[in-house]
Short mmCIF file of N, CA and C in Angstrom, two decimals:
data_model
loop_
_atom_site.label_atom_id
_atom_site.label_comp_id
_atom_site.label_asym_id
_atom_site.label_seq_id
_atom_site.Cartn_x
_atom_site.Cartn_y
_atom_site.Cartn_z
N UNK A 1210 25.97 30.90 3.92
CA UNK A 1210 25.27 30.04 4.86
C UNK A 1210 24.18 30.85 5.56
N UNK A 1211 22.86 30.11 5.82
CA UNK A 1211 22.21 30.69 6.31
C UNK A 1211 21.77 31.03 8.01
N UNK A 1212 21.96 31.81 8.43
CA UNK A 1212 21.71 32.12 10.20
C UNK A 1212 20.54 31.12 10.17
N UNK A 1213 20.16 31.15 11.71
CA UNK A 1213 19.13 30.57 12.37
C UNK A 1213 17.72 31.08 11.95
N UNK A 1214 17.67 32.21 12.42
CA UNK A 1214 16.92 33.35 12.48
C UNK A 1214 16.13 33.17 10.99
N UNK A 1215 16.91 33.37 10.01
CA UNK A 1215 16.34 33.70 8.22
C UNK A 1215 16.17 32.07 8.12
N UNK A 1216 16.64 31.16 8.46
CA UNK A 1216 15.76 29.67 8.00
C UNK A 1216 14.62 29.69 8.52
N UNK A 1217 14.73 30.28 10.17
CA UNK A 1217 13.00 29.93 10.81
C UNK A 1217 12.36 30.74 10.08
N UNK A 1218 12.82 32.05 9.35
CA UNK A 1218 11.73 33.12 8.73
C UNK A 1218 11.36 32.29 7.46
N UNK A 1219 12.36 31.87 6.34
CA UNK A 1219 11.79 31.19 5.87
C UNK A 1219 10.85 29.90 5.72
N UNK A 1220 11.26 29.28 6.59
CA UNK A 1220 10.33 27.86 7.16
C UNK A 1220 8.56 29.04 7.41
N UNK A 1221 9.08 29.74 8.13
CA UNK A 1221 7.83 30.46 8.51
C UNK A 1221 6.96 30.73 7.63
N UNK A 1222 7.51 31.59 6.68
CA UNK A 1222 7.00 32.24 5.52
C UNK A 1222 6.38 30.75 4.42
N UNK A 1223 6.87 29.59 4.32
CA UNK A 1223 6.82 28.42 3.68
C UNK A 1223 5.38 28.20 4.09
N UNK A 1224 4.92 27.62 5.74
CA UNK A 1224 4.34 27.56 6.27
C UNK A 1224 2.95 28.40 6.09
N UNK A 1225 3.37 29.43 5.93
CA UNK A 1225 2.03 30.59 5.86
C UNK A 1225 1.33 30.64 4.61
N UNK A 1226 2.13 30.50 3.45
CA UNK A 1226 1.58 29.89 2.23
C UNK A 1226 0.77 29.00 1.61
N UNK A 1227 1.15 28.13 3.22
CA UNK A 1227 0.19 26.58 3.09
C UNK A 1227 -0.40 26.52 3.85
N UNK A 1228 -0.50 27.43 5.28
CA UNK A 1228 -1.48 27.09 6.12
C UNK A 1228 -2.94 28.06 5.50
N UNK A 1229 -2.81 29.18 4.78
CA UNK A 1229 -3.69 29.91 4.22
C UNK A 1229 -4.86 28.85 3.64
N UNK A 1230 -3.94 28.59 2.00
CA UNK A 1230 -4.71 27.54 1.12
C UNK A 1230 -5.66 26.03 2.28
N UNK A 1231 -4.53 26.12 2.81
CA UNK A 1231 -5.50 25.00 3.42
C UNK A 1231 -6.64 25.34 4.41
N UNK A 1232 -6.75 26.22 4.95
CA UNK A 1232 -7.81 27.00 6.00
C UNK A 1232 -8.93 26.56 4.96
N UNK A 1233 -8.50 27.54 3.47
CA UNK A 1233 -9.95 28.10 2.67
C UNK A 1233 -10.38 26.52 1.77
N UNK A 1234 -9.36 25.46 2.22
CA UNK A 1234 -10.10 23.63 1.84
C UNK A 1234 -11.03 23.26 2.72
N UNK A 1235 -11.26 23.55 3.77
CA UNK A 1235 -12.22 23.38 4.42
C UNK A 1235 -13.47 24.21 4.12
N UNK A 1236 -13.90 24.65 3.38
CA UNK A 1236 -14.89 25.32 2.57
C UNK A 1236 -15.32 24.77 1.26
N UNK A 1237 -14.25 24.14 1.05
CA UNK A 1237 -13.96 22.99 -0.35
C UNK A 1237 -15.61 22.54 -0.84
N UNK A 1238 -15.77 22.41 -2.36
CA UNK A 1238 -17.39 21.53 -2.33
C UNK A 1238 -16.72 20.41 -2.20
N UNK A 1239 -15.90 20.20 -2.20
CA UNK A 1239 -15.37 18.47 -2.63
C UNK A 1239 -15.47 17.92 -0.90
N UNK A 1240 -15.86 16.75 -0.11
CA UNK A 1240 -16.36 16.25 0.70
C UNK A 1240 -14.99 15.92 1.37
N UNK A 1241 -14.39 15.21 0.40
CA UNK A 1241 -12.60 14.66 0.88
C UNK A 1241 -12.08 15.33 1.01
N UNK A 1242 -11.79 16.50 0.71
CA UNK A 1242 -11.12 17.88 0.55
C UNK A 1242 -11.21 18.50 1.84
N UNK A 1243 -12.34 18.49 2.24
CA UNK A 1243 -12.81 19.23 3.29
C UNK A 1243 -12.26 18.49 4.76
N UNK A 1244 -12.96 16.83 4.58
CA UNK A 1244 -12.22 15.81 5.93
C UNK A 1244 -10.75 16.34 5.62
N UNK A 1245 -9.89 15.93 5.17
CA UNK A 1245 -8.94 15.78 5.12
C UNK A 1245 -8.47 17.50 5.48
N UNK A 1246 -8.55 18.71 4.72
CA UNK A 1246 -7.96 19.77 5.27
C UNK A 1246 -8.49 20.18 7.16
N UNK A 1247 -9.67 19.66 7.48
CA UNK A 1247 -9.92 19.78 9.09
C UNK A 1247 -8.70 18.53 9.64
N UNK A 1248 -8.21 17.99 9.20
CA UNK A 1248 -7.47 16.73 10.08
C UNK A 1248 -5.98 17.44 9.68
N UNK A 1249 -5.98 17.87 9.10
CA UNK A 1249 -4.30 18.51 8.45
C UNK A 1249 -4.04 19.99 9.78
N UNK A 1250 -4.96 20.98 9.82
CA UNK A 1250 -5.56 21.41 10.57
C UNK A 1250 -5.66 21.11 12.06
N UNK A 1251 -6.30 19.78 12.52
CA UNK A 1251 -5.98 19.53 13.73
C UNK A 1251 -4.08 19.09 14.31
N UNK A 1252 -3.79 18.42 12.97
CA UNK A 1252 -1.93 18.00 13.19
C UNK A 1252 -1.13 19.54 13.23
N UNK A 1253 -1.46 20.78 12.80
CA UNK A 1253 -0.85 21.59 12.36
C UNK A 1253 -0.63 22.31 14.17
N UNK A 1254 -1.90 22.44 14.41
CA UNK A 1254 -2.44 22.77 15.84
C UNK A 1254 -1.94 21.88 17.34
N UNK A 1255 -1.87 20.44 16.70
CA UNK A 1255 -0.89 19.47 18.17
C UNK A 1255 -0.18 19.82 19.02
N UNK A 1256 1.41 19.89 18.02
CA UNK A 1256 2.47 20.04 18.77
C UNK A 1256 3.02 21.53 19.77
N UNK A 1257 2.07 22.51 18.86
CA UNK A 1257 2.52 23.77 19.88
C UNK A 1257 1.86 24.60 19.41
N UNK A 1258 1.75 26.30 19.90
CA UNK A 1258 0.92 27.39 19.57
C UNK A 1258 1.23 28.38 18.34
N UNK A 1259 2.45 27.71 17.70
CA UNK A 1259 3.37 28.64 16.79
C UNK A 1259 2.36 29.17 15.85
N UNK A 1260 1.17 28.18 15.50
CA UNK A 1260 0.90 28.42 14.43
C UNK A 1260 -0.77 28.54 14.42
N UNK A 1261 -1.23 29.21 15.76
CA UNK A 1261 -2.19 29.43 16.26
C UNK A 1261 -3.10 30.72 15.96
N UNK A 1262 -2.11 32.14 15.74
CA UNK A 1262 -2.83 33.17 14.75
C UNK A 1262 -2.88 33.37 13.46
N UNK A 1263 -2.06 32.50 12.91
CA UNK A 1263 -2.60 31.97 11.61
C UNK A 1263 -3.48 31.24 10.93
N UNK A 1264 -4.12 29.97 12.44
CA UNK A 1264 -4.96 28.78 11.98
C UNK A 1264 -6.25 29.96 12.81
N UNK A 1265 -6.38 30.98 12.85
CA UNK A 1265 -7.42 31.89 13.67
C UNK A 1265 -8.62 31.76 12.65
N UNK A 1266 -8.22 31.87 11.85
CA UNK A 1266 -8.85 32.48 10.65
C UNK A 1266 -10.27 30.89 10.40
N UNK A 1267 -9.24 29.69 10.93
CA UNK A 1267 -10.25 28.38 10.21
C UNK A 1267 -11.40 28.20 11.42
N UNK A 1268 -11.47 28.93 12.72
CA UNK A 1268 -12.46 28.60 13.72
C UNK A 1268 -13.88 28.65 12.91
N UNK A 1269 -14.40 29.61 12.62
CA UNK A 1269 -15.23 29.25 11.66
C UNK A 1269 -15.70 28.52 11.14
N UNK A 1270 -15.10 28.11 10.36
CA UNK A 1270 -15.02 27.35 9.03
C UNK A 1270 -15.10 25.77 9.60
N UNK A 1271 -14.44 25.58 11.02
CA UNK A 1271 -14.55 24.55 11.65
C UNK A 1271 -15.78 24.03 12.57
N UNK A 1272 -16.21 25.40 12.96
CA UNK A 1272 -17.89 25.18 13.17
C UNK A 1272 -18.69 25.07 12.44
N UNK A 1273 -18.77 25.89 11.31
CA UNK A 1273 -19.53 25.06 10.27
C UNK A 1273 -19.54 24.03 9.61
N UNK A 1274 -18.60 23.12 9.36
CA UNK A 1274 -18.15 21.69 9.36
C UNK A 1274 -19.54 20.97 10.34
N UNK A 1275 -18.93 21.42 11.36
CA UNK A 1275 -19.82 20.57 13.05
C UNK A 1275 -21.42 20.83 12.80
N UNK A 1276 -21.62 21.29 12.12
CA UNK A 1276 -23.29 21.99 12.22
C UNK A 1276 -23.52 21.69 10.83
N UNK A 1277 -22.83 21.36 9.64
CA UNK A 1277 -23.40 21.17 8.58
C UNK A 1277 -23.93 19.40 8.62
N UNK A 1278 -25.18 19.40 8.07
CA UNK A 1278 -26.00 18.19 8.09
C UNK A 1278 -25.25 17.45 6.84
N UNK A 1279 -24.84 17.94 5.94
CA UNK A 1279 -24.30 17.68 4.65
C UNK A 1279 -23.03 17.17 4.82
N UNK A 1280 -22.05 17.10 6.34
CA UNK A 1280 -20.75 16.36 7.02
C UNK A 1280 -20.89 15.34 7.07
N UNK A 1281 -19.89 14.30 6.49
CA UNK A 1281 -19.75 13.27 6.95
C UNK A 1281 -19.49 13.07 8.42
N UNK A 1282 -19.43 12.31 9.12
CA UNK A 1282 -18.91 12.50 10.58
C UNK A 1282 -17.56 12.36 10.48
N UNK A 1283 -16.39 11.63 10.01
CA UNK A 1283 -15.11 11.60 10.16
C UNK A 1283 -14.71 13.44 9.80
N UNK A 1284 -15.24 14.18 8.97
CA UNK A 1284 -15.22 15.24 8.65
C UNK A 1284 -15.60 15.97 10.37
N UNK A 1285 -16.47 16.27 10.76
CA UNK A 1285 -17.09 16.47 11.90
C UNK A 1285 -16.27 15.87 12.98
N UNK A 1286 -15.78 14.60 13.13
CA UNK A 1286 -14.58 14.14 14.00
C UNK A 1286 -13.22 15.08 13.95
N UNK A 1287 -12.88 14.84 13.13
CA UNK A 1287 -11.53 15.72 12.67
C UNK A 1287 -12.03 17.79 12.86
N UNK A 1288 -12.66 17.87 12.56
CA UNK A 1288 -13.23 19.29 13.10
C UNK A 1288 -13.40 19.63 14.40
N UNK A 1289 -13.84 18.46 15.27
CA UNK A 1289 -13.89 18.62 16.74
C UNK A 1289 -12.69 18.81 17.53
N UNK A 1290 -11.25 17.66 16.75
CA UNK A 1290 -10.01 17.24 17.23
C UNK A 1290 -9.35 18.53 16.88
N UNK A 1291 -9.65 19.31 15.51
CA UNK A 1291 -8.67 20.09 15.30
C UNK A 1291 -8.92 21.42 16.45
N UNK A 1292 -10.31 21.99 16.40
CA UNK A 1292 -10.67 22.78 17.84
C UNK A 1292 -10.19 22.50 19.05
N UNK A 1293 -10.10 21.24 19.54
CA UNK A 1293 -9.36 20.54 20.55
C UNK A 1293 -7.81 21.07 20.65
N UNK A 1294 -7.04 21.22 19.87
CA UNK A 1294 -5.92 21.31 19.43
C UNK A 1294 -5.81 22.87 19.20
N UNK A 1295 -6.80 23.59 19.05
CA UNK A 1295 -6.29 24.96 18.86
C UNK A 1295 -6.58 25.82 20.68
N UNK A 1296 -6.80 24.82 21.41
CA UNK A 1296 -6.31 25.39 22.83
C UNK A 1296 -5.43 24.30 23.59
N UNK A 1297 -5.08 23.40 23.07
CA UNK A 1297 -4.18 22.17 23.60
C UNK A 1297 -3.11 23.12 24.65
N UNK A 1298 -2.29 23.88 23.50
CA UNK A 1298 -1.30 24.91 24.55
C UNK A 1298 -1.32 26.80 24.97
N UNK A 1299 -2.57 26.75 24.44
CA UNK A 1299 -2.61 27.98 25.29
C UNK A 1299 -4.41 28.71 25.11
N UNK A 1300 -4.20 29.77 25.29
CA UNK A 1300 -5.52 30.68 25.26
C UNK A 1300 -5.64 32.04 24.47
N UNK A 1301 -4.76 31.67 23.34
CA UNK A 1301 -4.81 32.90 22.35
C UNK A 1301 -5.89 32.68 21.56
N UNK A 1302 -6.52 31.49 21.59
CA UNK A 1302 -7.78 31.80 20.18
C UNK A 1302 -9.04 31.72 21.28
N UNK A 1303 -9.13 32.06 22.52
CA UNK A 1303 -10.66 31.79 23.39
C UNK A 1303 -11.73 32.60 22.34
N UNK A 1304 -11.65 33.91 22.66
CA UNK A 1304 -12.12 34.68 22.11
C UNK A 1304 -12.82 34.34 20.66
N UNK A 1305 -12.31 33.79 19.73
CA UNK A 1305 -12.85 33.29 18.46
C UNK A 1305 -13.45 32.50 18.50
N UNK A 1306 -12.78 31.06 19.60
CA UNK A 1306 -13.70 29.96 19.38
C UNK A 1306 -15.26 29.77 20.57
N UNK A 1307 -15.19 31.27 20.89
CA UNK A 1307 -16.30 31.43 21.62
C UNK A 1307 -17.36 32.37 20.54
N UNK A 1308 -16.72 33.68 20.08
CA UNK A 1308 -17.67 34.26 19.15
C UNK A 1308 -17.67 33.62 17.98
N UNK A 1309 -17.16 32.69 17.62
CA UNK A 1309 -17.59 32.69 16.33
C UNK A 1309 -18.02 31.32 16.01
N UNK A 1310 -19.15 31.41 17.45
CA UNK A 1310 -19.86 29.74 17.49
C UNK A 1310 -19.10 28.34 17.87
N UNK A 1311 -17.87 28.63 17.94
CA UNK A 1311 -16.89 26.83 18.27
C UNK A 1311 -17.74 26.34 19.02
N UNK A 1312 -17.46 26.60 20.11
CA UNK A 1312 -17.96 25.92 21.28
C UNK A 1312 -19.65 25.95 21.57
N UNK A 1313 -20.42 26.70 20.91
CA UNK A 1313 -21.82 26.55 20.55
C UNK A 1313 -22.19 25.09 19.83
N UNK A 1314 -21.43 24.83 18.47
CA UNK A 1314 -21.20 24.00 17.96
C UNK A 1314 -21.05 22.57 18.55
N UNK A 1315 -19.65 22.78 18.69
CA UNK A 1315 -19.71 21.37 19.90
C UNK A 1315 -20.40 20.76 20.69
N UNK A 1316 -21.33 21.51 21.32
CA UNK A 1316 -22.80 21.11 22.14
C UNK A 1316 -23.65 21.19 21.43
N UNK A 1317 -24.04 21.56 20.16
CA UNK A 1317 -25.08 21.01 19.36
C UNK A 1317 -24.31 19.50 19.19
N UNK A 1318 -23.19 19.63 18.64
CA UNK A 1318 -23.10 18.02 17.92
C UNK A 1318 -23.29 17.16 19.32
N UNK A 1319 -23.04 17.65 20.61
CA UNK A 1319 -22.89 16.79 21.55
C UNK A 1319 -24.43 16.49 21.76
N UNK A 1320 -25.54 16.99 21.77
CA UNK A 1320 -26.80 17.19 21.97
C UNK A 1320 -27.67 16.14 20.65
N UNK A 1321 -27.15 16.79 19.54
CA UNK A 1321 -27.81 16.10 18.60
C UNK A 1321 -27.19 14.65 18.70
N UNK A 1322 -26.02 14.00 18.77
CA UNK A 1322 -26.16 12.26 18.74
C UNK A 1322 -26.38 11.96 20.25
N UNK A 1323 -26.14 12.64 21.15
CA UNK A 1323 -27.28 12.32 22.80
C UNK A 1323 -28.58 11.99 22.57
N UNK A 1324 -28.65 12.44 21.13
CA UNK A 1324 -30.42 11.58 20.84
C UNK A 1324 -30.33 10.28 20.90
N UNK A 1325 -29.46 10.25 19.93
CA UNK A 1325 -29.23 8.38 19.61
C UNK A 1325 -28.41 7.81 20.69
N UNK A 1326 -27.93 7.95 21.39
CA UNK A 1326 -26.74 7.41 22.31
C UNK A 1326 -27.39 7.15 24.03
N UNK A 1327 -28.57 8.08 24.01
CA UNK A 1327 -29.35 7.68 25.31
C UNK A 1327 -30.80 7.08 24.79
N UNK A 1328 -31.41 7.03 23.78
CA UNK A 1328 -32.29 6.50 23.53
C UNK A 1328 -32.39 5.13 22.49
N UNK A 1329 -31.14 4.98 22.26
CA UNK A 1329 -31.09 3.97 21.34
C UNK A 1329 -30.77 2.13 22.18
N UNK A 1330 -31.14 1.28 21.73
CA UNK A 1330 -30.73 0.05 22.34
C UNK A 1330 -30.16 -0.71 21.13
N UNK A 1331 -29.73 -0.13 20.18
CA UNK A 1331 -28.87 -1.03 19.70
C UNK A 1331 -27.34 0.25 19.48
N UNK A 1332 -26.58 -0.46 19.34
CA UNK A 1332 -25.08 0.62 19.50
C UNK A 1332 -25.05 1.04 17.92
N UNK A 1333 -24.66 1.91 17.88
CA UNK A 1333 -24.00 3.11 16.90
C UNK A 1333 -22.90 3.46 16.69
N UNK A 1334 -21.68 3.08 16.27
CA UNK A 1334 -20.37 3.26 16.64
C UNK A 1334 -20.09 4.67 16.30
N UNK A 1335 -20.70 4.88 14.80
CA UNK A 1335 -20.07 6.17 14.35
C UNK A 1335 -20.78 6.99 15.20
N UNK A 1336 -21.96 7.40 15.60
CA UNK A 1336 -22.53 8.55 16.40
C UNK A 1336 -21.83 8.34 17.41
N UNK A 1337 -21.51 7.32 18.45
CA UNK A 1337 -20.76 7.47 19.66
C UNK A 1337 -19.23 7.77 19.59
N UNK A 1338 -18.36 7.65 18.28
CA UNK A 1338 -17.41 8.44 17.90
C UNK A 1338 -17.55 9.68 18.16
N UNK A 1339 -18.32 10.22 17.08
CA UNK A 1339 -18.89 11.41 17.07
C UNK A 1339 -18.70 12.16 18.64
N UNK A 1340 -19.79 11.67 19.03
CA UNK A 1340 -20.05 12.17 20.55
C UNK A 1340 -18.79 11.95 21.49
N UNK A 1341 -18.32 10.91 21.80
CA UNK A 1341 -16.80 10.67 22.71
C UNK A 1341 -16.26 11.88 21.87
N UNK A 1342 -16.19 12.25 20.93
CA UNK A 1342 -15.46 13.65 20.14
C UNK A 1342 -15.29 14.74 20.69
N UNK A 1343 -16.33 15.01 20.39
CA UNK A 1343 -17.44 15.94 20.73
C UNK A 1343 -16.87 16.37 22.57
N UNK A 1344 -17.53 15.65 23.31
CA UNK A 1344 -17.05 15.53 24.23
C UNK A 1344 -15.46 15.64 25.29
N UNK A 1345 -15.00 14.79 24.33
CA UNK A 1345 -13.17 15.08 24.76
C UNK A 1345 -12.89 16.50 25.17
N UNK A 1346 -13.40 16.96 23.54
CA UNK A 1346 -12.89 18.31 23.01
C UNK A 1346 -13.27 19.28 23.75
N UNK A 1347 -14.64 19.34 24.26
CA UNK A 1347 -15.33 19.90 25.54
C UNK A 1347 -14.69 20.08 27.20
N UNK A 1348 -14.33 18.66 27.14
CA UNK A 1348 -13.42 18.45 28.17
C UNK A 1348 -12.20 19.03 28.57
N UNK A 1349 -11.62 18.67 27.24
CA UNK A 1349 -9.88 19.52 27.26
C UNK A 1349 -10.14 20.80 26.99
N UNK A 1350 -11.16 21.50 26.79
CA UNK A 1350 -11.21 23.07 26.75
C UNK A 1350 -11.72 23.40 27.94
N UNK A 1351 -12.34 22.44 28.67
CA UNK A 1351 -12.86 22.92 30.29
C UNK A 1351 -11.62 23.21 31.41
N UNK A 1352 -10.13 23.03 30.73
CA UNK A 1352 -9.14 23.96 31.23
C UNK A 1352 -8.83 24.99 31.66
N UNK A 1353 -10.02 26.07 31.13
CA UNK A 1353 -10.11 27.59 30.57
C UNK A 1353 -10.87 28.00 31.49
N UNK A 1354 -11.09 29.22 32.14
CA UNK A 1354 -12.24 29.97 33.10
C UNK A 1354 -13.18 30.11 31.93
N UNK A 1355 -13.04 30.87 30.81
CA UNK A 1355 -14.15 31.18 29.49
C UNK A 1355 -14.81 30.09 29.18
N UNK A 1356 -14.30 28.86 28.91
CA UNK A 1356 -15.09 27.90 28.35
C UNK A 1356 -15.82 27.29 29.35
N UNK A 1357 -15.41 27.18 31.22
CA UNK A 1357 -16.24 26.58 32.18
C UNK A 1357 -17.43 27.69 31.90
N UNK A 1358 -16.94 28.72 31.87
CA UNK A 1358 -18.07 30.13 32.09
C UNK A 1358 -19.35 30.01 30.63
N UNK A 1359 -18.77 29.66 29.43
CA UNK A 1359 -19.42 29.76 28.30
C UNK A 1359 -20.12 28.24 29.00
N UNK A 1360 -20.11 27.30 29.33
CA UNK A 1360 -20.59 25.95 29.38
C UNK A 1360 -21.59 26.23 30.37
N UNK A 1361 -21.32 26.65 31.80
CA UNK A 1361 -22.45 26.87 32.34
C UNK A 1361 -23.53 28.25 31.83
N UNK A 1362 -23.13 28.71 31.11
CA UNK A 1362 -24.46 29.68 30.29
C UNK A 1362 -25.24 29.30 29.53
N UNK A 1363 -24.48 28.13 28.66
CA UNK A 1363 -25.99 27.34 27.47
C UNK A 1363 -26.44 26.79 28.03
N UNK A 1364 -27.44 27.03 27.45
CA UNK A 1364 -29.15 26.09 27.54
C UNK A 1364 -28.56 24.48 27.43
N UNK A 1365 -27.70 24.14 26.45
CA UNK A 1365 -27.61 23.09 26.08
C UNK A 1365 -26.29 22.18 26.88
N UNK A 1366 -26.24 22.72 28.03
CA UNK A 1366 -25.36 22.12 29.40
C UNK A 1366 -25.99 20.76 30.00
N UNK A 1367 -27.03 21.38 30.25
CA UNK A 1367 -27.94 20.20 30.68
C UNK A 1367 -28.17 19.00 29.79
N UNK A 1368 -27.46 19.14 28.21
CA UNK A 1368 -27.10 17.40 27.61
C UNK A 1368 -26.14 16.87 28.42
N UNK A 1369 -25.64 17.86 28.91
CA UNK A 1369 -23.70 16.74 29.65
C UNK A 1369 -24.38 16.16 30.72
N UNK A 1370 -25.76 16.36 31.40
CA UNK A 1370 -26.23 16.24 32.77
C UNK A 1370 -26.50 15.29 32.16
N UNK A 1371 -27.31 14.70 31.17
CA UNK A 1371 -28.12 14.07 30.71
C UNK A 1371 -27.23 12.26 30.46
N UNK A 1372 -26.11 12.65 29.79
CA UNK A 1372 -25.12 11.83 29.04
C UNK A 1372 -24.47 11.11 30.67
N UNK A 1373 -24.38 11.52 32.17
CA UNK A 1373 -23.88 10.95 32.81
C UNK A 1373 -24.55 9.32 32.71
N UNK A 1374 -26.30 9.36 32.24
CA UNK A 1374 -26.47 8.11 32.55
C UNK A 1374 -26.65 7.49 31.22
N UNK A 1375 -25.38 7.61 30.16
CA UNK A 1375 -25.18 6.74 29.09
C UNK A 1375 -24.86 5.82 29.61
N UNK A 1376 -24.89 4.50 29.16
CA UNK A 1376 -24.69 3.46 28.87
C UNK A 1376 -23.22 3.00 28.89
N UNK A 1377 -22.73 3.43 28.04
CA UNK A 1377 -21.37 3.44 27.68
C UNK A 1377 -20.26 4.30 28.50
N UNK A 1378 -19.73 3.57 29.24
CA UNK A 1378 -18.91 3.63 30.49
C UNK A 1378 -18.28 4.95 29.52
N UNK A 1379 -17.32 5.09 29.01
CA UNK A 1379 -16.67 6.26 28.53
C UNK A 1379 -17.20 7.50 28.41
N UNK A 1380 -18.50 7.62 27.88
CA UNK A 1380 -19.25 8.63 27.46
C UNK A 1380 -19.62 9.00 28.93
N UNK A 1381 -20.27 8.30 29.78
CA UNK A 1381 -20.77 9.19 31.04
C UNK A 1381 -19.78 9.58 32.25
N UNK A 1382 -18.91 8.81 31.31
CA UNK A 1382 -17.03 9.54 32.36
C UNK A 1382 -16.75 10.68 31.75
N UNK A 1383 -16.48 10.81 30.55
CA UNK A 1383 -16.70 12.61 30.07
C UNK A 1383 -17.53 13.22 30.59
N UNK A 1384 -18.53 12.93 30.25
CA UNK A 1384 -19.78 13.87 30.79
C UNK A 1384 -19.28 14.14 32.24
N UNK A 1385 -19.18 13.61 33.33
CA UNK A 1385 -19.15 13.45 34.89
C UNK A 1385 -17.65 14.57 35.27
N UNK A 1386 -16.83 14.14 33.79
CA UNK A 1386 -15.59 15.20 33.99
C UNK A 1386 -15.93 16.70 33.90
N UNK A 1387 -16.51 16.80 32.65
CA UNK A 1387 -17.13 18.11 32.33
C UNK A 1387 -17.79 18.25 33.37
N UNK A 1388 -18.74 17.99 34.05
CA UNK A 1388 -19.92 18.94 34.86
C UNK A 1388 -18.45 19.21 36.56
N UNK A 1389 -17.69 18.24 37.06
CA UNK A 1389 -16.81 18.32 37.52
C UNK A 1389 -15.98 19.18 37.00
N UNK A 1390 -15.11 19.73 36.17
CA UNK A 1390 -14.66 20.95 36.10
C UNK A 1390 -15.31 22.17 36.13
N UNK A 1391 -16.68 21.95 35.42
CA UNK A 1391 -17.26 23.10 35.59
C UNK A 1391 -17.78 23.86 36.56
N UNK A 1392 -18.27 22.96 37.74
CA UNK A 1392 -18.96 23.02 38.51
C UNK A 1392 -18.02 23.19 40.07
N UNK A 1393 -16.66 22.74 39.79
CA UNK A 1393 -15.71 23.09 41.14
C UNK A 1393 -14.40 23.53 40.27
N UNK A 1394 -14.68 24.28 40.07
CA UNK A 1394 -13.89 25.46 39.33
C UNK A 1394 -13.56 26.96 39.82
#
């Protein structure tokens, strides 16, 4: 019979086998391959931090998702959620998802559909997905002293200023949260 201890090692070891392969699907040429391993990725990241220096490795790989023009947006959705999720319970990956562009990222995508979302008069669902995304994810990382601190340093802060006078009641309640954490922090 097996102890406690050697099942979690094995579960563990199970785990690490598959969280690898799937990191390097998000690099995938295949388009589905790619949505789908960022959303596997964000579920892996939910429930707790267990599996947080192992998913280290996909920050990357998850900003470039967000910045590639060649993303579908559900791809780019699920990339935002899974970043979201890799500080949900703690602050072991700041450091990465600050150098290695995350959160750079996120305010481009938040910036680039703020084009369409404050200048547009007819609605957009998928860009304002996008952006409410975008945004959340911004939000729930404005938990952090690093990420208030990284937010008031970009240039590209002044979109969240911008987004208070969206249209769309939700979007300029994020925005209003963000500059509010950041700003009485």
């Amino acid at each position: 019979m097996l102890n406690k201890a050697l099942l979690m090692d094995i579960i563990l070891q199970a785990r690490h086998h598959t969280i690898g392969p799937l990191i390097d699907r998000c690099a995938d040429p295949d388009r589905q391959t790619r949505k789908n391993a960022s959303f596997a990725i964000g579920n892996i990241a939910f429930h707790n931090d267990m599996f947080y220096e192992e998913l280290r490795r996909c920050i990357p790989q998850l900003a470039n998702l967000l910045l590639s023009s060649a993303e579908k947006h559900m791809t780019k959705v699920n990339a935002a959620f899974a970043l979201c999720n890799l500080v949900r319970h703690s602050n072991k990956l700041w450091d990465e998802i600050i150098s290695k562009g995350a959160m750079q990222a996120l305010l481009k995508l938040a910036a680039d559909c703020s084009l369409v979302a404050l200048n547009s008069s007819e609605k957009d669902a998928i860009n304002e997905l996008l952006l409410k995304t975008a945004l959340l994810s911004l939000q729930k990382m404005c938990a952090y002293p690093q990420c208030r601190q990284f937010l008031c340093s970009s240039e590209l802060f002044t979109v969240i200023g911008r987004l208070r006078q969206s249209h769309e009641s939700s979007i300029a309640n994020l925005a209003l949260e963000i500059i509010h954490k950041v700003t009485n922090a």
